[in-house]
Each structure stands twice: as C-alpha cells, then as structure tokens.
Amino acid sequence: GAGVSQSPRYKVAKRGQDVALRCDPISGHVSLFWYQQALGQGPEFLTYFQNEAQLDKSGLPSDRFFAERPEGSVSTLKIQRTQQEDSAVYLCASSLDGQTPQHFGDGTRLSIL
Amino acid sequence: GIQVEQSPPDLILQEGANSTLRCNFSDSVNNLQWFHQNPWGQLINLFYIPSGTKQNGRLSATTVATERYSLLYISSSQTTDSGVYFCAVVWAGTALIFGKGTTLSVSS
C-alpha cells in the first residue's frame, strides 16, 4: 500500500480482556516498529522487527504484551489481560531498513474501561 | 541514556508569523527526524535530517550534529500548522527516541 495501515482505528475493551492490533507496513519495508503514546507524551518504543525476526523487545512493558510478524509483512501486537494503564495510542512504523526514515501509521487508540 | 529536549514547550502565534523550534540532544546520534502530529493524531514526517540543512516549502530544518542540536523553522505560519512538533533521534540500535514536543497554536 501507499502508507502504513493500522486497524482498528479505535478499540474499547473491558479490563481483563485480550486485544489484538494489526499493522500493515509499506510494501517492501524490511523494518517494522511498534510505539506506545500516552496522552500528552511523545511516542515510546515497544519492539522492532527486521523481516520476521523480532530483534528488540526491550520496550515491552510487561509479559502481557506480545508482538509477532510471522511472514515478515503484517504484524500483530497482542495485549493479554488488559489493564487501565494500557490505555494509549499504539503506533506502528516501517522503514526500508533500520537506518532509513521511519513512516508512521495513523495509530490505534485503545481505551480500557 | 540519551536526553532529547525540545523548546519551547508551547508556542502561540498569529497567522503569518515566523517561528523557530529547537531540539537538543545529549549524545551523538545516527538519525534525526522531525514530525508534525496534527490534531487528529496523525504523525507526519517533515524531515529526515541527521546533519545539514533541508527545505520544504515554508518549512526548513538544520542539524548541527557536532554541537548536538537541530532547528525547525516555520515561516508565514498558517492555522493548519497547529499541532505538536516532535524531534526524534536514533541513538543506539534502531528505535526512535522522541522529545516531549512543542505544541504550536496558530490563530487567524
């Protein structure tokens, strides 16, 4: 596609439910990143893929957060047993390789009730 | 870790005014990008500028890597320029580290 596509655009879940957020990167982009943006803050790094390999997951806040990119294209960020502090905008970015500009999707706004 | 500081935190302008936003970083970086986050939350690439000067219409940016700062210039501001401007750097690895942003409000 022309840009990074994320779905859903908005997600509301009850505390304790599991959620799955999808990212479809720019075609041909090897690198894929997930970021979390809390209200009024800048985005913060969660995890990084090069093709299907998850090379850095140092930013994942707990073991309830899990990401995958099984075929080196589409990625899914899964949050298990959601908590209120998980409410944030989740942004996905892709780049041609790890050293070129990152391009962001419109994000998924997650609200945990 | 690296510190990325942006100033000013808030800026209020009348339409047509010029402004300069600053980004200081505490260590050498491999990459620097400027973004505009519009009121709908979209994060838009403005510049990829690890060093040197670039211009795109009314916007221009300069990064002086040896002195660890970057400047974003906005000329003849318009109401559509409103939003949050982020500076982000790649320091170790590949992840972008963002500053806290400058919130710009342009009124007509």
PDB file of N, CA, C and O in Angstrom, chain A residues 9-10 33 35 37 40-45 48 56 89 91 98-106 109, chain B residues 30-31 33 35 37 39-45 48 86 90 92-101:
ATOM      1  N   ARG A   9      -8.949   1.411  14.097  1.00  0.00           N
ATOM      2  CA  ARG A   9      -8.576   2.792  14.390  1.00  0.00           C
ATOM      3  C   ARG A   9      -8.842   3.103  15.863  1.00  0.00           C
ATOM      4  O   ARG A   9      -8.083   3.834  16.498  1.00  0.00           O
ATOM      5  N   TYR A  10      -9.916   2.536  16.385  1.00  0.00           N
ATOM      6  CA  TYR A  10     -10.289   2.699  17.791  1.00  0.00           C
ATOM      7  C   TYR A  10     -10.674   1.329  18.335  1.00  0.00           C
ATOM      8  O   TYR A  10     -11.273   0.520  17.640  1.00  0.00           O
ATOM      9  N   PHE A  33       8.294  -1.271  13.435  1.00  0.00           N
ATOM     10  CA  PHE A  33       8.409  -0.829  14.822  1.00  0.00           C
ATOM     11  C   PHE A  33       7.006  -0.633  15.413  1.00  0.00           C
ATOM     12  O   PHE A  33       6.098  -0.178  14.720  1.00  0.00           O
ATOM     13  N   TYR A  35       5.253   1.503  18.706  1.00  0.00           N
ATOM     14  CA  TYR A  35       5.441   2.519  19.731  1.00  0.00           C
ATOM     15  C   TYR A  35       4.120   2.683  20.493  1.00  0.00           C
ATOM     16  O   TYR A  35       3.038   2.450  19.964  1.00  0.00           O
ATOM     17  N   GLN A  37       1.993   5.639  22.705  1.00  0.00           N
ATOM     18  CA  GLN A  37       1.945   7.059  23.015  1.00  0.00           C
ATOM     19  C   GLN A  37       0.843   7.322  24.038  1.00  0.00           C
ATOM     20  O   GLN A  37      -0.339   7.216  23.732  1.00  0.00           O
ATOM     21  N   GLY A  40      -0.559  13.214  25.896  1.00  0.00           N
ATOM     22  CA  GLY A  40       0.308  14.339  26.211  1.00  0.00           C
ATOM     23  C   GLY A  40       1.796  14.037  26.198  1.00  0.00           C
ATOM     24  O   GLY A  40       2.602  14.896  26.577  1.00  0.00           O
ATOM     25  N   GLN A  41       2.158  12.851  25.753  1.00  0.00           N
ATOM     26  CA  GLN A  41       3.571  12.450  25.726  1.00  0.00           C
ATOM     27  C   GLN A  41       4.015  12.139  24.305  1.00  0.00           C
ATOM     28  O   GLN A  41       3.191  11.982  23.407  1.00  0.00           O
ATOM     29  N   GLY A  42       5.322  12.022  24.135  1.00  0.00           N
ATOM     30  CA  GLY A  42       5.838  11.556  22.857  1.00  0.00           C
ATOM     31  C   GLY A  42       5.758  10.041  22.785  1.00  0.00           C
ATOM     32  O   GLY A  42       5.669   9.362  23.799  1.00  0.00           O
ATOM     33  N   PRO A  43       5.784   9.484  21.581  1.00  0.00           N
ATOM     34  CA  PRO A  43       5.764   8.026  21.442  1.00  0.00           C
ATOM     35  C   PRO A  43       6.973   7.382  22.114  1.00  0.00           C
ATOM     36  O   PRO A  43       8.066   7.956  22.123  1.00  0.00           O
ATOM     37  N   GLU A  44       6.766   6.191  22.647  1.00  0.00           N
ATOM     38  CA  GLU A  44       7.851   5.420  23.268  1.00  0.00           C
ATOM     39  C   GLU A  44       7.948   4.054  22.604  1.00  0.00           C
ATOM     40  O   GLU A  44       6.951   3.389  22.368  1.00  0.00           O
ATOM     41  N   PHE A  45       9.167   3.635  22.348  1.00  0.00           N
ATOM     42  CA  PHE A  45       9.469   2.402  21.639  1.00  0.00           C
ATOM     43  C   PHE A  45       8.999   1.180  22.417  1.00  0.00           C
ATOM     44  O   PHE A  45       9.171   1.091  23.641  1.00  0.00           O
ATOM     45  N   TYR A  48      10.832  -4.062  17.844  1.00  0.00           N
ATOM     46  CA  TYR A  48      11.352  -3.881  16.488  1.00  0.00           C
ATOM     47  C   TYR A  48      11.530  -5.224  15.798  1.00  0.00           C
ATOM     48  O   TYR A  48      12.051  -6.165  16.399  1.00  0.00           O
ATOM     49  N   ASP A  56      14.438  -6.680  18.822  1.00  0.00           N
ATOM     50  CA  ASP A  56      14.487  -5.870  20.047  1.00  0.00           C
ATOM     51  C   ASP A  56      13.082  -5.786  20.613  1.00  0.00           C
ATOM     52  O   ASP A  56      12.181  -5.322  19.938  1.00  0.00           O
ATOM     53  N   VAL A  89      -2.395   5.373  22.649  1.00  0.00           N
ATOM     54  CA  VAL A  89      -2.385   5.189  21.198  1.00  0.00           C
ATOM     55  C   VAL A  89      -1.191   4.306  20.855  1.00  0.00           C
ATOM     56  O   VAL A  89      -0.072   4.562  21.305  1.00  0.00           O
ATOM     57  N   LEU A  91       1.180   3.054  17.946  1.00  0.00           N
ATOM     58  CA  LEU A  91       1.630   3.463  16.619  1.00  0.00           C
ATOM     59  C   LEU A  91       2.562   2.416  16.033  1.00  0.00           C
ATOM     60  O   LEU A  91       3.414   1.873  16.735  1.00  0.00           O
ATOM     61  N   GLY A  98      16.756  -0.549   8.797  1.00  0.00           N
ATOM     62  CA  GLY A  98      16.776   0.045  10.127  1.00  0.00           C
ATOM     63  C   GLY A  98      17.400   1.421  10.200  1.00  0.00           C
ATOM     64  O   GLY A  98      17.296   2.079  11.232  1.00  0.00           O
ATOM     65  N   GLN A  99      18.027   1.881   9.115  1.00  0.00           N
ATOM     66  CA  GLN A  99      18.744   3.158   9.184  1.00  0.00           C
ATOM     67  C   GLN A  99      18.134   4.237   8.324  1.00  0.00           C
ATOM     68  O   GLN A  99      18.716   5.297   8.151  1.00  0.00           O
ATOM     69  N   THR A 100      16.970   3.995   7.761  1.00  0.00           N
ATOM     70  CA  THR A 100      16.319   4.981   6.905  1.00  0.00           C
ATOM     71  C   THR A 100      15.092   5.545   7.617  1.00  0.00           C
ATOM     72  O   THR A 100      14.677   5.018   8.650  1.00  0.00           O
ATOM     73  N   PRO A 101      14.499   6.633   7.097  1.00  0.00           N
ATOM     74  CA  PRO A 101      13.385   7.263   7.815  1.00  0.00           C
ATOM     75  C   PRO A 101      12.244   6.297   8.121  1.00  0.00           C
ATOM     76  O   PRO A 101      11.911   5.435   7.310  1.00  0.00           O
ATOM     77  N   GLN A 102      11.663   6.464   9.303  1.00  0.00           N
ATOM     78  CA  GLN A 102      10.512   5.673   9.693  1.00  0.00           C
ATOM     79  C   GLN A 102       9.229   6.424   9.321  1.00  0.00           C
ATOM     80  O   GLN A 102       9.133   7.636   9.515  1.00  0.00           O
ATOM     81  N   HIS A 103       8.266   5.676   8.805  1.00  0.00           N
ATOM     82  CA  HIS A 103       6.984   6.235   8.390  1.00  0.00           C
ATOM     83  C   HIS A 103       5.900   5.614   9.266  1.00  0.00           C
ATOM     84  O   HIS A 103       5.838   4.387   9.384  1.00  0.00           O
ATOM     85  N   PHE A 104       5.045   6.476   9.827  1.00  0.00           N
ATOM     86  CA  PHE A 104       4.083   6.024  10.819  1.00  0.00           C
ATOM     87  C   PHE A 104       2.682   5.851  10.249  1.00  0.00           C
ATOM     88  O   PHE A 104       2.266   6.600   9.353  1.00  0.00           O
ATOM     89  N   GLY A 105       1.966   4.883  10.809  1.00  0.00           N
ATOM     90  CA  GLY A 105       0.546   4.753  10.553  1.00  0.00           C
ATOM     91  C   GLY A 105      -0.238   5.732  11.411  1.00  0.00           C
ATOM     92  O   GLY A 105       0.342   6.484  12.205  1.00  0.00           O
ATOM     93  N   ASP A 106      -1.569   5.703  11.256  1.00  0.00           N
ATOM     94  CA  ASP A 106      -2.419   6.638  11.994  1.00  0.00           C
ATOM     95  C   ASP A 106      -2.663   6.207  13.429  1.00  0.00           C
ATOM     96  O   ASP A 106      -3.236   6.958  14.216  1.00  0.00           O
ATOM     97  N   ARG A 109      -6.199   3.798  18.771  1.00  0.00           N
ATOM     98  CA  ARG A 109      -6.471   4.384  20.090  1.00  0.00           C
ATOM     99  C   ARG A 109      -7.177   3.341  20.927  1.00  0.00           C
ATOM    100  O   ARG A 109      -8.306   2.966  20.626  1.00  0.00           O
TER     101      ARG A 109
ATOM    102  N   ASN B  30      22.631   8.793  15.224  1.00  0.00           N
ATOM    103  CA  ASN B  30      22.770   8.246  13.877  1.00  0.00           C
ATOM    104  C   ASN B  30      21.717   8.771  12.915  1.00  0.00           C
ATOM    105  O   ASN B  30      21.855   8.647  11.713  1.00  0.00           O
ATOM    106  N   ASN B  31      20.656   9.322  13.455  1.00  0.00           N
ATOM    107  CA  ASN B  31      19.500   9.681  12.641  1.00  0.00           C
ATOM    108  C   ASN B  31      18.718  10.724  13.421  1.00  0.00           C
ATOM    109  O   ASN B  31      18.690  10.693  14.658  1.00  0.00           O
ATOM    110  N   GLN B  33      14.837  12.849  12.988  1.00  0.00           N
ATOM    111  CA  GLN B  33      13.642  13.156  12.213  1.00  0.00           C
ATOM    112  C   GLN B  33      12.810  14.196  12.955  1.00  0.00           C
ATOM    113  O   GLN B  33      12.748  14.193  14.186  1.00  0.00           O
ATOM    114  N   PHE B  35       8.806  15.535  13.138  1.00  0.00           N
ATOM    115  CA  PHE B  35       7.444  15.123  12.823  1.00  0.00           C
ATOM    116  C   PHE B  35       6.468  16.206  13.249  1.00  0.00           C
ATOM    117  O   PHE B  35       6.725  16.960  14.202  1.00  0.00           O
ATOM    118  N   GLN B  37       2.554  16.223  14.550  1.00  0.00           N
ATOM    119  CA  GLN B  37       1.371  15.445  14.914  1.00  0.00           C
ATOM    120  C   GLN B  37       0.170  16.389  14.884  1.00  0.00           C
ATOM    121  O   GLN B  37       0.088  17.315  15.692  1.00  0.00           O
ATOM    122  N   PRO B  39      -3.923  17.674  14.896  1.00  0.00           N
ATOM    123  CA  PRO B  39      -4.961  17.500  15.931  1.00  0.00           C
ATOM    124  C   PRO B  39      -5.715  16.176  15.837  1.00  0.00           C
ATOM    125  O   PRO B  39      -6.375  15.786  16.796  1.00  0.00           O
ATOM    126  N   TRP B  40      -5.620  15.467  14.724  1.00  0.00           N
ATOM    127  CA  TRP B  40      -6.271  14.170  14.591  1.00  0.00           C
ATOM    128  C   TRP B  40      -5.336  13.027  15.000  1.00  0.00           C
ATOM    129  O   TRP B  40      -5.686  11.871  14.900  1.00  0.00           O
ATOM    130  N   GLY B  41      -4.153  13.377  15.438  1.00  0.00           N
ATOM    131  CA  GLY B  41      -3.215  12.379  15.953  1.00  0.00           C
ATOM    132  C   GLY B  41      -2.279  11.777  14.931  1.00  0.00           C
ATOM    133  O   GLY B  41      -1.439  10.945  15.280  1.00  0.00           O
ATOM    134  N   GLN B  42      -2.399  12.188  13.675  1.00  0.00           N
ATOM    135  CA  GLN B  42      -1.512  11.632  12.652  1.00  0.00           C
ATOM    136  C   GLN B  42      -0.113  12.193  12.801  1.00  0.00           C
ATOM    137  O   GLN B  42       0.059  13.408  12.978  1.00  0.00           O
ATOM    138  N   LEU B  43       0.874  11.312  12.711  1.00  0.00           N
ATOM    139  CA  LEU B  43       2.275  11.688  12.863  1.00  0.00           C
ATOM    140  C   LEU B  43       2.879  11.766  11.462  1.00  0.00           C
ATOM    141  O   LEU B  43       3.047  10.745  10.788  1.00  0.00           O
ATOM    142  N   ILE B  44       3.186  12.975  11.049  1.00  0.00           N
ATOM    143  CA  ILE B  44       3.599  13.216   9.662  1.00  0.00           C
ATOM    144  C   ILE B  44       5.074  13.536   9.607  1.00  0.00           C
ATOM    145  O   ILE B  44       5.567  14.403  10.343  1.00  0.00           O
ATOM    146  N   ASN B  45       5.787  12.828   8.730  1.00  0.00           N
ATOM    147  CA  ASN B  45       7.209  13.102   8.522  1.00  0.00           C
ATOM    148  C   ASN B  45       7.415  14.487   7.941  1.00  0.00           C
ATOM    149  O   ASN B  45       6.806  14.847   6.944  1.00  0.00           O
ATOM    150  N   TYR B  48      13.950  14.179   7.439  1.00  0.00           N
ATOM    151  CA  TYR B  48      14.960  13.215   7.900  1.00  0.00           C
ATOM    152  C   TYR B  48      16.275  13.951   7.748  1.00  0.00           C
ATOM    153  O   TYR B  48      16.711  14.229   6.623  1.00  0.00           O
ATOM    154  N   PHE B  86       7.438  17.109  16.992  1.00  0.00           N
ATOM    155  CA  PHE B  86       8.358  16.220  17.695  1.00  0.00           C
ATOM    156  C   PHE B  86       9.684  16.123  16.950  1.00  0.00           C
ATOM    157  O   PHE B  86       9.722  15.994  15.725  1.00  0.00           O
ATOM    158  N   VAL B  90      17.778   8.570  16.597  1.00  0.00           N
ATOM    159  CA  VAL B  90      18.230   7.187  16.760  1.00  0.00           C
ATOM    160  C   VAL B  90      19.611   7.267  17.397  1.00  0.00           C
ATOM    161  O   VAL B  90      20.521   7.875  16.829  1.00  0.00           O
ATOM    162  N   ALA B  92      21.155   4.439  19.923  1.00  0.00           N
ATOM    163  CA  ALA B  92      21.725   3.094  19.921  1.00  0.00           C
ATOM    164  C   ALA B  92      20.667   2.177  19.326  1.00  0.00           C
ATOM    165  O   ALA B  92      19.503   2.276  19.671  1.00  0.00           O
ATOM    166  N   GLY B  93      21.068   1.297  18.440  1.00  0.00           N
ATOM    167  CA  GLY B  93      20.074   0.439  17.815  1.00  0.00           C
ATOM    168  C   GLY B  93      19.337   1.179  16.727  1.00  0.00           C
ATOM    169  O   GLY B  93      19.916   1.983  15.997  1.00  0.00           O
ATOM    170  N   THR B  94      18.044   0.929  16.601  1.00  0.00           N
ATOM    171  CA  THR B  94      17.267   1.491  15.510  1.00  0.00           C
ATOM    172  C   THR B  94      16.029   2.251  15.969  1.00  0.00           C
ATOM    173  O   THR B  94      15.377   2.903  15.160  1.00  0.00           O
ATOM    174  N   ALA B  95      15.695   2.187  17.263  1.00  0.00           N
ATOM    175  CA  ALA B  95      14.461   2.814  17.724  1.00  0.00           C
ATOM    176  C   ALA B  95      14.595   4.326  17.782  1.00  0.00           C
ATOM    177  O   ALA B  95      15.656   4.861  18.120  1.00  0.00           O
ATOM    178  N   LEU B  96      13.516   5.020  17.450  1.00  0.00           N
ATOM    179  CA  LEU B  96      13.479   6.468  17.607  1.00  0.00           C
ATOM    180  C   LEU B  96      13.196   6.820  19.060  1.00  0.00           C
ATOM    181  O   LEU B  96      12.325   6.218  19.693  1.00  0.00           O
ATOM    182  N   ILE B  97      13.924   7.797  19.562  1.00  0.00           N
ATOM    183  CA  ILE B  97      13.687   8.330  20.903  1.00  0.00           C
ATOM    184  C   ILE B  97      13.165   9.740  20.721  1.00  0.00           C
ATOM    185  O   ILE B  97      13.848  10.596  20.125  1.00  0.00           O
ATOM    186  N   PHE B  98      11.967   9.976  21.228  1.00  0.00           N
ATOM    187  CA  PHE B  98      11.271  11.239  20.990  1.00  0.00           C
ATOM    188  C   PHE B  98      11.490  12.220  22.129  1.00  0.00           C
ATOM    189  O   PHE B  98      11.576  11.835  23.303  1.00  0.00           O
ATOM    190  N   GLY B  99      11.527  13.512  21.783  1.00  0.00           N
ATOM    191  CA  GLY B  99      11.410  14.547  22.774  1.00  0.00           C
ATOM    192  C   GLY B  99       9.964  14.694  23.208  1.00  0.00           C
ATOM    193  O   GLY B  99       9.074  13.984  22.718  1.00  0.00           O
ATOM    194  N   LYS B 100       9.710  15.627  24.122  1.00  0.00           N
ATOM    195  CA  LYS B 100       8.355  15.814  24.637  1.00  0.00           C
ATOM    196  C   LYS B 100       7.494  16.673  23.717  1.00  0.00           C
ATOM    197  O   LYS B 100       6.292  16.791  23.945  1.00  0.00           O
ATOM    198  N   GLY B 101       8.102  17.282  22.719  1.00  0.00           N
ATOM    199  CA  GLY B 101       7.330  18.014  21.731  1.00  0.00           C
ATOM    200  C   GLY B 101       7.167  19.488  22.046  1.00  0.00           C
ATOM    201  O   GLY B 101       7.311  19.933  23.186  1.00  0.00           O
TER     202      GLY B 101
END
